[in-house]
Amino acid sequence: MSSTMRRKSLRRVPGPRPEPAASDVPAVSLGRLTKADFRADEYLKETLRSAETTNIRQFRKGLEDARKGASKNLQKNVYRNYESFVFISKEISSM
């Protein structure tokens, strides 16, 4: 086998990359995110210190999912509190 043929057979074939193992992806710590003294730059440096690009993408997806969940929760609370506000306002105006 010639050296050119050997080189061709060693080349990588492009294709989808396998998903990283769940243990390799840094976990999103909601407890740390909600602390009053939370510092995003420190959190990211510590959490992503030795993460690979694929794992960082998965971590980002986890952060995005957490943001969406928090947004839905906030929206529910606003509607619930608005309903109470309207009820109380009507009670006060009828006094």
XYZ file of C-alpha atoms in Angstrom:
95
model
C 0.000 0.000 0.000
C 1.431 3.382 -0.944
C 1.811 6.205 1.567
C -0.882 8.244 -0.221
C -3.404 5.435 0.122
C -2.540 5.033 3.807
C -3.083 8.742 4.429
C -6.465 8.649 2.701
C -7.611 5.720 4.788
C -6.651 7.547 8.013
C -8.656 10.674 7.257
C -11.730 11.315 9.322
C -15.079 11.090 7.672
C -17.274 14.069 8.546
C -20.509 13.200 10.254
C -22.537 13.808 13.365
C -20.608 13.816 16.582
C -21.781 11.558 19.373
C -23.579 13.235 22.267
C -21.340 13.744 25.308
C -21.944 11.510 28.294
C -24.245 13.127 30.844
C -21.476 12.997 33.441
C -19.183 15.053 31.152
C -21.626 17.957 30.804
C -21.313 20.515 33.620
C -24.521 20.709 35.637
C -26.529 23.921 35.917
C -26.762 24.763 39.608
C -30.063 26.567 40.136
C -29.226 27.021 43.812
C -26.123 29.022 42.955
C -27.897 30.997 40.232
C -30.530 32.254 42.672
C -28.199 33.420 45.444
C -28.148 37.151 46.187
C -24.342 37.318 45.838
C -24.260 35.390 42.515
C -21.382 36.364 40.225
C -21.841 35.053 36.683
C -18.190 35.400 35.635
C -16.929 33.389 38.616
C -19.637 30.754 38.198
C -18.824 30.222 34.518
C -15.055 30.130 35.061
C -15.420 27.556 37.811
C -18.063 25.445 36.065
C -16.509 25.432 32.589
C -12.849 25.319 33.627
C -12.068 22.001 31.943
C -15.117 21.531 29.711
C -14.832 20.732 26.013
C -16.696 22.649 23.308
C -19.454 20.046 22.945
C -19.987 20.007 26.697
C -20.138 23.801 26.788
C -22.871 23.712 24.152
C -24.842 21.209 26.237
C -24.322 23.391 29.328
C -25.599 26.412 27.394
C -28.691 24.411 26.409
C -29.211 23.561 30.087
C -28.957 27.247 31.003
C -31.439 28.124 28.264
C -33.874 25.476 29.538
C -33.511 26.858 33.084
C -34.158 30.394 31.788
C -37.305 29.262 29.964
C -38.556 27.501 33.095
C -37.923 30.572 35.225
C -39.683 32.756 32.664
C -42.786 30.533 32.677
C -42.786 30.486 36.470
C -42.500 34.272 36.632
C -45.320 34.679 34.128
C -47.590 32.399 36.195
C -46.798 34.382 39.341
C -47.477 37.703 37.629
C -50.887 36.506 36.406
C -51.749 35.035 39.810
C -50.717 38.237 41.599
C -52.494 40.414 39.038
C -55.724 38.540 39.667
C -55.329 39.179 43.416
C -54.476 42.824 42.743
C -57.629 43.341 40.668
C -59.784 41.658 43.314
C -58.306 43.751 46.134
C -58.603 46.949 44.068
C -62.300 46.295 43.532
C -62.778 45.650 47.242
C -61.048 48.899 48.145
C -63.002 50.948 45.597
C -66.294 49.629 46.943
C -65.514 50.807 50.500
